[in-house]
Coordinates of C-alpha atoms and ligand atoms in Angstrom, one line a residue:
S1 CA -10.7 39.2 -61.5
K2 CA -12.6 38.4 -58.4
I3 CA -14.3 35.1 -57.5
N4 CA -17.1 34.7 -54.9
V5 CA -18.5 31.5 -53.8
V6 CA -22.0 30.8 -52.3
I7 CA -22.8 27.5 -50.7
Q8 CA -26.4 26.5 -50.2
D9 CA -27.7 23.6 -48.2
G10 CA -30.1 22.0 -50.6
S11 CA -33.4 23.8 -49.8
L12 CA -33.4 25.5 -53.3
E13 CA -34.9 24.0 -56.5
H14 CA -32.5 23.8 -59.4
E15 CA -34.8 26.2 -61.3
K16 CA -34.7 28.7 -58.5
V17 CA -30.9 28.7 -58.5
E18 CA -30.8 29.3 -62.2
Q19 CA -33.2 32.2 -61.9
I20 CA -31.0 33.8 -59.2
A21 CA -27.9 33.4 -61.4
A22 CA -29.7 34.9 -64.4
A23 CA -30.9 37.8 -62.3
L24 CA -27.3 38.5 -61.0
I25 CA -26.0 38.5 -64.5
D26 CA -28.7 40.8 -65.8
G27 CA -28.2 43.0 -62.7
I28 CA -24.6 43.8 -63.7
D29 CA -25.8 45.6 -66.8
T30 CA -28.1 47.9 -64.9
I31 CA -25.2 49.3 -62.8
D32 CA -24.3 52.7 -64.1
F33 CA -20.6 52.2 -65.1
R34 CA -18.7 54.4 -67.4
P35 CA -18.9 52.8 -70.9
D36 CA -15.2 52.1 -71.1
I37 CA -15.3 50.3 -67.7
L38 CA -18.5 48.5 -68.6
S39 CA -16.9 46.9 -71.6
L40 CA -14.4 45.2 -69.2
V41 CA -16.9 44.1 -66.6
S42 CA -18.8 40.9 -66.8
L43 CA -20.1 38.2 -64.6
S44 CA -19.8 34.5 -65.2
V45 CA -21.4 31.9 -62.9
G46 CA -20.5 28.3 -62.4
I47 CA -23.0 26.1 -60.6
V48 CA -22.6 22.7 -59.1
F49 CA -25.6 20.7 -57.7
D50 CA -26.1 17.7 -55.4
Q51 CA -22.7 17.4 -53.9
S52 CA -22.2 14.9 -51.0
L53 CA -20.8 16.4 -47.9
D54 CA -18.2 13.8 -47.3
Q55 CA -15.9 14.9 -50.1
P56 CA -13.3 17.6 -49.5
L57 CA -14.5 21.2 -50.0
D58 CA -11.7 21.8 -52.5
D59 CA -13.1 19.2 -54.9
I60 CA -16.4 20.9 -54.9
L61 CA -14.8 24.3 -55.5
A62 CA -12.8 22.9 -58.3
K63 CA -15.9 21.7 -60.0
C64 CA -17.5 25.0 -59.4
D65 CA -14.5 26.7 -60.9
S66 CA -14.5 24.4 -63.9
A67 CA -18.2 25.3 -64.6
M68 CA -17.4 29.0 -64.2
Y69 CA -14.5 28.7 -66.7
R70 CA -16.8 27.0 -69.1
A71 CA -19.2 30.0 -68.7
K72 CA -16.3 32.4 -69.4
F73 CA -15.0 30.3 -72.3
D74 CA -18.4 30.3 -73.9
G75 CA -18.5 34.1 -73.9
K76 CA -19.0 35.4 -70.4
K77 CA -22.2 36.9 -69.0
R78 CA -23.7 33.5 -68.6
F79 CA -24.0 30.7 -66.1
T80 CA -23.1 27.1 -66.6
I81 CA -23.9 24.0 -64.6
Y82 CA -21.1 21.6 -63.8
Q83 CA -21.4 18.4 -65.8
S84 CA -18.3 16.4 -66.0
F85 CA -14.6 16.8 -66.2
D86 CA -13.5 18.7 -69.3
R87 CA -9.9 18.7 -70.3
T88 CA -9.9 21.9 -72.4
L89 CA -11.3 23.8 -69.5
E90 CA -8.8 22.3 -67.2
I91 CA -6.1 23.7 -69.5
S92 CA -7.8 27.1 -69.6
R93 CA -8.0 27.2 -65.9
N94 CA -4.3 26.3 -65.6
I95 CA -3.4 28.9 -68.1
E96 CA -5.2 31.6 -66.0
L97 CA -3.4 30.4 -62.9
E98 CA 0.0 30.4 -64.6
M99 CA -0.1 33.4 -66.9
E100 CA 1.1 36.2 -64.5
D101 CA 4.0 34.1 -63.4
A102 CA 4.8 33.0 -66.9
L103 CA 5.1 36.6 -68.0
A104 CA 7.2 37.5 -65.0
T105 CA 9.6 34.6 -65.6
G106 CA 10.1 35.2 -69.3
Q107 CA 8.2 32.2 -70.6
F108 CA 6.7 34.3 -73.4
H109 CA 9.1 34.4 -76.3
V110 CA 8.9 36.6 -79.3
Y111 CA 9.1 34.9 -82.7
L112 CA 9.6 36.9 -85.9
Q113 CA 8.0 36.0 -89.2
P114 CA 9.7 37.7 -92.2
K115 CA 7.7 39.8 -94.7
V116 CA 9.4 39.4 -98.1
N117 CA 9.4 41.5 -101.2
M118 CA 8.5 38.8 -103.8
I119 CA 10.1 40.6 -106.7
T120 CA 13.5 41.0 -105.2
N121 CA 13.3 38.2 -102.6
K122 CA 14.5 40.6 -100.0
L123 CA 13.4 41.1 -96.5
Y124 CA 10.9 43.9 -96.1
G125 CA 9.9 43.7 -92.5
A126 CA 8.8 41.2 -89.8
E127 CA 5.8 40.5 -87.6
A128 CA 6.3 39.7 -83.9
L129 CA 4.3 36.7 -82.7
S130 CA 4.3 35.4 -79.2
R131 CA 5.0 31.8 -78.1
W132 CA 4.5 30.5 -74.6
V133 CA 7.5 28.3 -73.9
H134 CA 6.1 26.3 -71.0
P135 CA 8.5 24.5 -68.7
V136 CA 6.5 21.3 -68.7
D137 CA 4.2 21.4 -71.8
G138 CA 6.8 22.9 -74.2
V139 CA 5.9 25.5 -76.8
R140 CA 2.2 26.5 -76.6
A141 CA 0.8 28.1 -79.8
P142 CA -1.1 31.4 -79.5
D143 CA -4.4 29.7 -80.4
L144 CA -4.3 28.0 -77.0
Y145 CA -4.0 31.2 -74.9
I146 CA -4.7 34.3 -77.0
P147 CA -8.5 33.8 -77.1
L148 CA -8.5 33.3 -73.3
F149 CA -6.3 36.4 -72.7
Q150 CA -8.6 38.4 -74.9
K151 CA -11.5 37.4 -72.6
N152 CA -9.8 37.9 -69.3
G153 CA -7.9 41.1 -70.3
F154 CA -4.4 39.7 -69.8
I155 CA -3.8 40.4 -73.5
S156 CA -3.1 44.0 -72.8
K157 CA -0.1 43.1 -70.6
L158 CA 1.2 40.5 -73.1
D159 CA 1.0 43.0 -76.0
L160 CA 2.9 45.6 -74.2
Y161 CA 5.5 43.0 -73.1
V162 CA 5.9 41.8 -76.7
F163 CA 6.2 45.5 -77.9
E164 CA 8.9 46.1 -75.3
E165 CA 10.8 42.9 -76.2
V166 CA 10.8 44.0 -79.8
C167 CA 12.2 47.4 -78.9
K168 CA 14.9 45.7 -76.8
L169 CA 15.8 43.5 -79.8
K170 CA 16.0 46.3 -82.2
A171 CA 18.2 48.3 -79.8
S172 CA 20.5 45.2 -79.7
W173 CA 20.8 45.3 -83.5
E174 CA 22.5 48.6 -83.6
G175 CA 25.0 48.7 -86.4
K176 CA 23.7 45.5 -88.0
K177 CA 22.3 45.7 -91.5
Y178 CA 18.9 44.6 -90.3
Q179 CA 18.8 47.3 -87.7
H180 CA 16.1 49.4 -89.3
V181 CA 13.8 46.6 -90.5
P182 CA 10.3 47.6 -89.5
I183 CA 8.7 45.2 -87.0
S184 CA 5.0 44.9 -86.4
V185 CA 3.3 43.9 -83.2
N186 CA -0.3 42.8 -82.7
M187 CA -2.5 45.0 -80.6
S188 CA -5.8 43.8 -79.1
R189 CA -8.8 46.0 -79.1
L190 CA -8.7 46.3 -75.3
H191 CA -6.0 49.0 -75.7
L192 CA -8.5 51.3 -77.3
Y193 CA -9.9 52.0 -73.9
N194 CA -6.6 52.8 -72.3
K195 CA -6.2 56.6 -72.4
H196 CA -2.4 56.3 -72.0
F197 CA -1.9 53.7 -74.7
T198 CA -0.1 55.8 -77.3
E199 CA 2.0 57.5 -74.6
D200 CA 3.0 54.2 -73.1
L201 CA 4.1 52.9 -76.4
E202 CA 6.0 56.1 -77.2
N203 CA 7.7 56.0 -73.8
I204 CA 8.9 52.4 -74.4
A205 CA 10.2 53.2 -77.9
N206 CA 12.0 56.2 -76.5
K207 CA 13.5 54.2 -73.7
Y208 CA 15.3 52.0 -76.2
G209 CA 15.9 54.8 -78.7
I210 CA 13.8 53.2 -81.5
P211 CA 12.3 55.5 -84.1
T212 CA 8.6 55.1 -84.0
N213 CA 8.4 54.8 -87.8
E214 CA 10.2 51.4 -87.5
L215 CA 7.4 50.1 -85.3
E216 CA 4.0 49.0 -86.7
L217 CA 0.8 48.1 -84.8
E218 CA -1.5 45.5 -86.3
I219 CA -5.1 45.9 -85.4
T220 CA -7.5 43.2 -86.6
E221 CA -10.3 44.0 -89.0
S222 CA -13.1 42.9 -86.6
T223 CA -12.1 45.6 -84.2
F224 CA -12.9 48.2 -86.8
I225 CA -16.6 47.3 -86.8
K226 CA -17.2 47.5 -83.1
D227 CA -15.2 50.5 -82.0
T228 CA -15.1 52.8 -85.0
H229 CA -14.9 56.0 -83.1
E230 CA -12.3 55.0 -80.5
L231 CA -10.4 53.5 -83.3
I232 CA -10.2 56.5 -85.5
R233 CA -9.0 58.5 -82.5
V234 CA -6.4 56.0 -81.5
I235 CA -5.1 55.6 -85.1
D236 CA -4.8 59.3 -85.5
L237 CA -2.9 59.5 -82.2
L238 CA -0.6 56.7 -83.1
Q239 CA 0.2 58.2 -86.5
S240 CA 0.7 61.6 -85.1
R241 CA 3.6 60.0 -83.0
G242 CA 5.0 58.4 -86.1
F243 CA 3.9 54.8 -85.6
L244 CA 2.8 52.8 -88.6
V245 CA -0.7 51.3 -88.4
S246 CA -2.0 48.3 -90.3
I247 CA -5.4 46.5 -90.5
D248 CA -4.8 42.8 -89.9
D249 CA -6.9 40.0 -91.3
F250 CA -8.5 42.2 -93.9
G251 CA -11.3 40.3 -95.6
S252 CA -11.7 37.8 -92.8
G253 CA -15.2 38.9 -91.9
F254 CA -17.2 42.0 -92.0
S255 CA -15.0 44.0 -94.3
A256 CA -13.7 47.3 -93.1
L257 CA -13.8 48.4 -96.7
N258 CA -16.0 51.3 -95.9
L259 CA -13.8 52.6 -93.1
L260 CA -10.8 52.9 -95.3
K261 CA -12.1 56.2 -96.5
D262 CA -12.0 57.6 -93.0
M263 CA -8.8 55.9 -91.7
A264 CA -5.5 56.6 -93.3
V265 CA -3.9 53.4 -92.2
D266 CA -0.4 52.6 -93.6
T267 CA -0.9 49.0 -94.5
V268 CA -3.7 46.5 -95.2
K269 CA -2.8 42.8 -94.5
I270 CA -4.9 40.5 -96.6
D271 CA -6.2 37.6 -94.4
K272 CA -4.7 34.2 -95.1
E273 CA -8.1 32.4 -95.1
F274 CA -9.4 35.0 -97.4
L275 CA -6.5 34.4 -99.8
Q276 CA -6.8 30.6 -99.5
V277 CA -10.5 30.5 -100.2
S278 CA -10.6 33.2 -102.8
S279 CA -7.6 32.2 -104.9
N280 CA -9.4 29.1 -106.0
T281 CA -12.2 30.8 -108.0
A282 CA -12.2 33.3 -110.8
R283 CA -14.6 35.5 -108.8
G284 CA -12.6 35.3 -105.7
K285 CA -9.5 36.2 -107.6
T286 CA -11.2 39.3 -109.0
V287 CA -12.1 40.4 -105.5
I288 CA -8.6 40.1 -104.2
R289 CA -7.2 41.9 -107.2
S290 CA -9.7 44.7 -106.8
V291 CA -8.9 45.0 -103.1
I292 CA -5.2 45.4 -103.9
M293 CA -5.9 47.9 -106.7
M294 CA -8.1 49.9 -104.4
C295 CA -5.5 50.0 -101.7
R296 CA -2.9 51.2 -104.2
D297 CA -5.2 53.9 -105.3
L298 CA -5.6 54.9 -101.7
K299 CA -1.8 54.9 -101.3
I300 CA -2.1 52.1 -98.7
N301 CA 0.6 49.3 -98.7
V302 CA -0.6 45.8 -99.1
V303 CA 0.9 42.7 -97.5
T304 CA -0.6 39.3 -98.3
E305 CA -0.5 36.8 -95.5
G306 CA -0.5 33.0 -95.6
I307 CA 1.3 32.6 -98.9
E308 CA 2.2 28.9 -99.1
T309 CA 2.7 28.1 -102.8
K310 CA 4.5 29.3 -105.9
E311 CA 1.1 29.7 -107.6
Q312 CA 0.0 32.1 -104.9
V313 CA 3.2 34.0 -105.3
D314 CA 2.6 34.4 -109.0
F315 CA -1.0 35.3 -108.6
I316 CA -0.5 37.9 -105.9
M317 CA 2.5 39.4 -107.7
R318 CA 0.4 39.8 -110.8
C319 CA -2.3 41.5 -108.7
G320 CA 0.3 44.2 -108.0
C321 CA 1.1 43.3 -104.3
P322 CA 4.8 42.7 -104.0
I323 CA 4.9 42.0 -100.2
A324 CA 4.2 38.5 -98.8
Q325 CA 4.2 36.9 -95.4
G326 CA 3.8 33.2 -95.4
F327 CA 5.3 29.7 -95.0
Y328 CA 6.4 29.7 -98.6
Y329 CA 9.2 32.1 -97.4
A330 CA 9.4 31.4 -93.7
K331 CA 7.5 30.4 -90.6
P332 CA 7.6 32.5 -87.5
L333 CA 11.2 32.1 -86.4
P334 CA 13.0 32.2 -83.1
V335 CA 15.2 35.3 -83.1
P336 CA 18.6 33.6 -83.9
E337 CA 17.0 31.9 -86.9
F338 CA 15.4 35.2 -88.0
I339 CA 18.8 36.9 -87.9
E340 CA 20.2 34.1 -90.1
F341 CA 17.3 34.7 -92.5
A342 CA 17.8 38.5 -92.4
D343 CA 21.5 38.0 -93.1
E344 CA 20.8 35.9 -96.2
H345 CA 18.1 38.1 -97.5
L346 CA 20.0 41.4 -97.6
T347 CA 17.9 44.1 -96.2
D348 CA 19.1 46.8 -98.5
I349 CA 16.3 46.0 -100.9
Q350 CA 17.2 46.2 -104.5
T351 CA 14.8 48.5 -106.1
N352 CA 16.8 49.9 -109.0
F353 CA 17.8 48.1 -112.1
H354 CA 20.6 49.1 -114.4
F355 CA 20.9 48.1 -118.0
P356 CA 24.1 49.7 -119.4
F357 CA 23.6 48.2 -122.9
N358 CA 27.4 48.2 -123.0
G359 CA 27.8 45.2 -125.3
S360 CA 25.2 43.2 -123.5
L361 CA 21.5 43.5 -122.6
D362 CA 21.9 42.1 -119.0
T363 CA 22.1 44.0 -115.7
P364 CA 25.8 44.0 -114.5
D365 CA 24.9 41.2 -111.9
H366 CA 23.1 39.2 -114.6
T367 CA 19.9 38.9 -112.5
K368 CA 17.8 40.6 -115.2
T369 CA 18.1 40.2 -118.9
A370 CA 16.5 42.3 -121.7
A371 CA 15.9 40.8 -125.2
F372 CA 16.2 42.2 -128.7
T373 CA 13.0 41.6 -130.7
G374 CA 14.5 41.6 -134.2
P375 CA 13.9 40.9 -137.1
G376 CA 17.2 42.7 -137.7
T377 CA 20.4 41.9 -135.8
L378 CA 21.5 43.6 -132.6
H379 CA 24.3 46.1 -133.1
Y380 CA 26.3 48.2 -130.8
A381 CA 27.8 51.6 -131.5
P382 CA 30.0 54.0 -129.3
G383 CA 28.3 55.0 -126.1
I384 CA 28.8 57.9 -123.6
Y385 CA 32.1 56.7 -122.2
K386 CA 35.5 56.2 -123.8
D387 CA 35.4 52.6 -125.1
S388 CA 31.8 52.0 -124.0
L389 CA 29.0 50.9 -126.2
A390 CA 25.3 51.7 -126.7
V391 CA 22.6 49.8 -128.5
Q392 CA 22.3 50.9 -132.1
F393 CA 18.6 51.1 -133.0
E394 CA 18.0 50.8 -136.8
G395 CA 14.3 51.5 -136.8
G396 CA 11.5 49.4 -138.3
A397 CA 7.8 49.0 -138.1
M398 CA 6.1 49.1 -134.7
E399 CA 7.7 46.7 -132.1
K400 CA 10.4 45.8 -134.6
N401 CA 14.1 46.0 -133.7
V402 CA 13.4 47.2 -130.1
V403 CA 14.7 45.9 -126.8
E404 CA 12.2 44.3 -124.4
V405 CA 13.0 44.7 -120.7
P406 CA 11.5 42.4 -118.1
P407 CA 8.4 44.2 -116.8
E408 CA 9.0 43.5 -113.1
V409 CA 11.8 46.1 -113.0
I410 CA 9.0 48.6 -112.5
C411 CA 7.1 47.2 -109.6
N412 CA 6.0 50.3 -107.8
D413 CA 3.4 53.0 -108.7
S414 CA 6.1 55.6 -108.1
F415 CA 9.1 55.2 -110.3
S416 CA 11.8 56.9 -112.3
V417 CA 13.7 56.1 -115.5
S418 CA 17.0 57.5 -116.6
M419 CA 18.5 57.0 -120.0
W420 CA 21.0 58.4 -122.5
I421 CA 19.5 59.0 -126.0
Y422 CA 21.4 59.8 -129.2
P423 CA 18.8 60.4 -132.0
E424 CA 20.1 59.9 -135.5
Q425 CA 16.9 60.6 -137.5
A426 CA 14.1 62.7 -136.1
H427 CA 11.0 60.7 -136.5
S428 CA 7.9 62.3 -135.0
W429 CA 6.3 60.2 -132.2
S430 CA 8.8 57.3 -132.3
S431 CA 9.4 56.2 -128.7
A432 CA 12.7 55.8 -126.9
L433 CA 10.8 54.2 -124.0
Y434 CA 7.4 52.6 -123.8
V435 CA 5.9 51.3 -120.5
K436 CA 2.6 49.5 -121.0
C437 CA 0.4 49.2 -117.9
E438 CA -2.9 47.5 -117.5
T439 CA -4.5 50.9 -117.1
G440 CA -2.6 52.9 -119.7
F441 CA 1.0 53.6 -120.7
Y442 CA 4.0 55.9 -120.5
T443 CA 6.2 56.9 -123.4
I444 CA 9.2 59.1 -124.0
C445 CA 9.3 60.6 -127.5
P446 CA 12.5 62.4 -128.5
V447 CA 10.5 64.3 -131.1
A448 CA 6.8 64.7 -130.7
W449 CA 5.0 67.9 -131.3
E450 CA 6.7 70.5 -133.5
S451 CA 10.3 70.7 -132.2
H452 CA 9.4 69.2 -128.8
S453 CA 10.2 66.1 -127.0
D454 CA 7.4 64.6 -125.0
F455 CA 6.9 62.5 -121.9
R456 CA 3.3 61.2 -122.5
I457 CA 1.1 59.5 -120.0
R458 CA -2.1 57.7 -121.1
D459 CA -4.8 56.7 -118.6
S460 CA -7.1 54.5 -120.6
R461 CA -9.7 54.5 -117.8
E462 CA -10.6 58.0 -119.0
V463 CA -11.7 58.9 -122.5
N464 CA -9.6 62.1 -122.3
G465 CA -6.8 60.7 -120.2
W466 CA -3.9 62.1 -122.1
Y467 CA -1.1 63.9 -120.1
D468 CA 1.8 65.4 -122.0
L469 CA 5.0 66.9 -120.5
S470 CA 6.8 68.5 -123.4
G471 CA 10.4 69.8 -123.4
L472 CA 12.8 70.8 -126.1
Q473 CA 13.4 68.5 -129.0
L474 CA 16.3 66.1 -128.7
Q475 CA 18.4 67.3 -131.7
P476 CA 20.0 64.5 -133.7
D477 CA 23.6 63.4 -133.3
I478 CA 23.9 64.6 -129.8
W479 CA 23.8 62.6 -126.6
W480 CA 20.9 63.6 -124.2
H481 CA 20.3 62.5 -120.7
Y482 CA 16.6 62.1 -120.3
C483 CA 14.9 61.3 -117.0
I484 CA 11.3 60.9 -116.0
T485 CA 9.7 60.5 -112.6
Y486 CA 6.2 59.7 -111.5
N487 CA 5.3 60.2 -107.9
A488 CA 2.1 58.4 -107.0
M489 CA 1.9 60.0 -103.6
N490 CA 1.3 63.5 -105.0
E491 CA 0.3 62.3 -108.5
T492 CA 3.0 64.4 -110.1
A493 CA 5.0 63.6 -113.3
T494 CA 8.3 65.3 -114.1
A495 CA 10.6 65.3 -117.1
F496 CA 14.3 66.2 -116.9
I497 CA 16.8 66.8 -119.7
N498 CA 20.5 66.8 -118.7
G499 CA 19.7 66.9 -115.0
V500 CA 17.3 69.9 -115.3
V501 CA 13.5 70.0 -115.0
V502 CA 11.9 70.7 -118.3
S503 CA 8.4 70.0 -117.5
R504 CA 6.2 69.0 -114.6
L505 CA 2.5 68.1 -114.4
E506 CA 0.2 67.6 -111.4
N507 CA -2.9 65.5 -111.0
V508 CA -1.7 62.8 -113.3
P509 CA -3.6 59.6 -112.3
T510 CA -1.6 56.6 -111.2
N511 CA -1.3 53.7 -113.7
H512 CA -1.1 50.2 -112.3
F513 CA 0.4 46.8 -113.2
V514 CA 3.3 47.2 -115.7
K515 CA 2.9 44.6 -118.4
R516 CA 5.6 45.4 -120.9
I517 CA 8.6 47.7 -121.2
L518 CA 10.2 48.4 -124.6
V519 CA 13.3 50.5 -125.2
G520 CA 13.6 52.0 -128.7
G521 CA 10.0 51.8 -129.8
D522 CA 6.4 51.0 -129.0
V523 CA 3.4 49.3 -130.4
F524 CA 1.9 52.3 -132.2
Q525 CA 4.7 54.0 -134.2
P526 CA 7.8 53.1 -136.3
S527 CA 10.7 52.3 -134.1
F528 CA 13.3 54.8 -132.9
I529 CA 16.5 55.3 -135.0
G530 CA 19.6 56.2 -133.0
R531 CA 21.5 55.0 -130.0
I532 CA 20.5 54.4 -126.4
C533 CA 22.5 53.3 -123.3
E534 CA 22.7 53.5 -119.6
V535 CA 19.0 52.7 -118.9
R536 CA 18.1 52.8 -115.2
F537 CA 14.8 52.0 -113.5
Y538 CA 14.1 53.1 -110.0
N539 CA 11.0 52.1 -108.0
D540 CA 10.8 55.4 -106.4
A541 CA 10.3 59.0 -107.6
L542 CA 13.7 60.5 -107.4
D543 CA 13.7 64.2 -106.4
F544 CA 15.4 67.1 -108.2
D545 CA 18.6 66.8 -106.3
E546 CA 18.9 63.1 -106.9
I547 CA 18.5 63.5 -110.6
K548 CA 20.9 66.3 -110.7
E549 CA 23.4 64.3 -108.7
L550 CA 22.9 61.3 -111.1
H551 CA 23.6 63.5 -114.1
Q552 CA 26.7 65.0 -112.5
S553 CA 28.0 61.5 -111.8
Y554 CA 27.9 60.8 -115.5
I555 CA 29.4 64.0 -116.8
N556 CA 32.1 64.1 -114.1
D557 CA 33.3 60.6 -114.9
E558 CA 36.8 60.8 -116.3
N559 CA 35.8 58.5 -119.1
F560 CA 32.8 60.5 -120.1
V561 CA 33.2 61.6 -123.7
A562 CA 29.7 62.6 -124.9
N563 CA 29.1 66.2 -125.1
P564 CA 25.7 67.0 -123.6
A565 CA 23.9 69.9 -125.0
M566 CA 23.3 72.6 -122.5
V567 CA 19.8 73.1 -121.2
S568 CA 18.7 76.3 -119.6
Ligands
C2E601 P1 -2.1 36.8 -87.0 O1 -1.8 38.2 -86.4 O2 -3.0 36.8 -88.2 O3 -0.7 36.2 -87.3 C1 -0.4 35.4 -88.4 C2 -0.6 33.9 -88.1 O4 -0.6 33.2 -89.4 C3 0.5 33.3 -87.3 O5 -0.1 32.4 -86.5 C4 1.3 32.7 -88.3 O6 2.1 31.6 -87.8 C5 0.3 32.2 -89.3 N1 0.9 32.1 -90.7 C6 1.8 32.8 -91.3 N2 2.0 32.4 -92.5 C7 1.2 31.3 -92.7 C8 1.0 30.4 -93.9 O7 1.6 30.5 -94.9 N3 0.1 29.4 -93.7 C9 -0.6 29.3 -92.5 N4 -1.5 28.3 -92.5 N5 -0.4 30.1 -91.4 C10 0.5 31.1 -91.5 P2 0.2 32.2 -84.9 O8 1.6 32.6 -84.7 O9 -0.3 30.9 -84.5 O10 -0.7 33.4 -84.3 C11 -2.1 33.3 -84.3 C12 -2.7 34.6 -83.9 O11 -2.5 34.8 -82.6 C13 -2.1 35.7 -84.7 O12 -2.7 35.8 -85.9 C14 -2.5 36.9 -83.7 O13 -3.8 37.3 -84.0 C15 -2.5 36.2 -82.4 N6 -1.2 36.6 -81.6 C16 0.0 36.0 -81.6 N7 0.8 36.6 -80.8 C17 0.1 37.7 -80.3 C18 0.4 38.8 -79.4 O14 1.5 38.9 -78.9 N8 -0.6 39.7 -79.2 C19 -1.8 39.6 -79.7 N9 -2.7 40.5 -79.5 N10 -2.1 38.6 -80.6 C20 -1.2 37.7 -80.9
CA602 CA1 -1.0 40.0 -87.1
CA603 CA1 -3.4 38.2 -89.9

């Protein structure tokens, strides 16, 4: 930035000086700049009147400066008359004098705030936030310098610096278990005008050998209103290079709701103020819930920011958003503390849950427990392995003598379930599995239609929302390996028997918010009679090869004794 000074000897009226300043400021707008340059050009004027000549010139200039910084601080393109000493402006002025040097000498540090999966308590990612560690003043929070950097354009340099520091860090994590944790960096809207922006980022990522899909760029919502066209172009470019893109502070102001239809961003970050204000009222809660639901329908990830309390954790989880960033889990941490956090919160996120039913209803690590509903007593019978057990289901009226699994084991719209089923009495429409969602349900019926098994999906938002995937009937007194997958990305459901696809259906709408999971029955029909074991839940749609591999791993086990019927 350039500073010019005019000194006048007192023959001008105050009013006249103000008129000249106003004319200068207006004049800038009439110059025919390219629009991208124009957005970076502005004029701020500081005026100081009635100075006595026996004070040093430097003191007069300092007052002038101070007035000019006030003009800048108040939003540029204006003039301000010096009044009195103003401490905040003094700081702003110092910041501008020191910033270049501070960047060059490494005074800007990168702190990392963890993003956590609330269901598993595992690390999901991190956001890089800058801190100015000043040699005299100590740590300066971003609020003090970011707004100023946004006005004077220095933010562009800082953002690229932070981005590069993040790449360096990730490169130094090679071989560590948190090596591939995605890290997001804030990007100011000024970058939109830089034609080489995407290329610059890609070059930096390549320099350190960091895959672009482990780097995310956060762009705040307000940007979306002003620069829609530039933004769509830049987001497309970034995504074409593999970068992840998120909308930051969603819900903080003018909502970018409408733009979501044109911009395939990867993630929406719900603003912390929006959360704090809205989670106090019923209407506010409904809005948050709907935003989360809409994002899920659009296949956009949601991260909720500013989670500070257990109540907020519970509420947001119930809304179907599993990822949180907030003081409840961790503050922005200096790197060594972040590494400690990452080490504790294993990064290989647990997304599958295994209920062997081998004499107990727990997962092997006892972190999840299923419960028998009764009224009968829980019995076990021989399972699929030598000396292993399975739950013996004796049947009963609906919901009777079934096993209830904690609903959070399915926390993703895409999921898979694998189970071994041994029917003993064919009973039409009895369920081996029932997954109740807020918007519908999923069931597995070993016998449904005439000699067919059925994987049924109900979407209760539509009158005719019934989707059936039928395969051969599971004949009694034989162990069958039954798997289902639902892929929310392409809205496809698939049923497998003994590792082989038996049915596949496209355009099946996505159900949300799992409420209940029952094994061995449902709430409509008499309960299942027979045995079930080895129930596995995956929060991911397994592909053909994975299901086949899973099946092989069972039948190739040396203790496997069940004799699966052949499916062709
Ligand atoms: P942001 O991008 O919305 O970042 C999240 C802010 O929320 C951080 O403030 C973080 O400390 C704070 N926060 C996180 N969890 C909680 C919580 O549970 N409760 C409360 N009350 N606050 C929480 P921070 O680090 O002070 O940063 C403020 C803003 O400054 C950031 O807001 C971001 O917009 C900006 N900023 C920081 N570093 C950079 C940077 O390197 N580049 C750019 N362009 N902006 C940056
Ligand atoms: Ca952010
Ligand atoms: Ca934010």
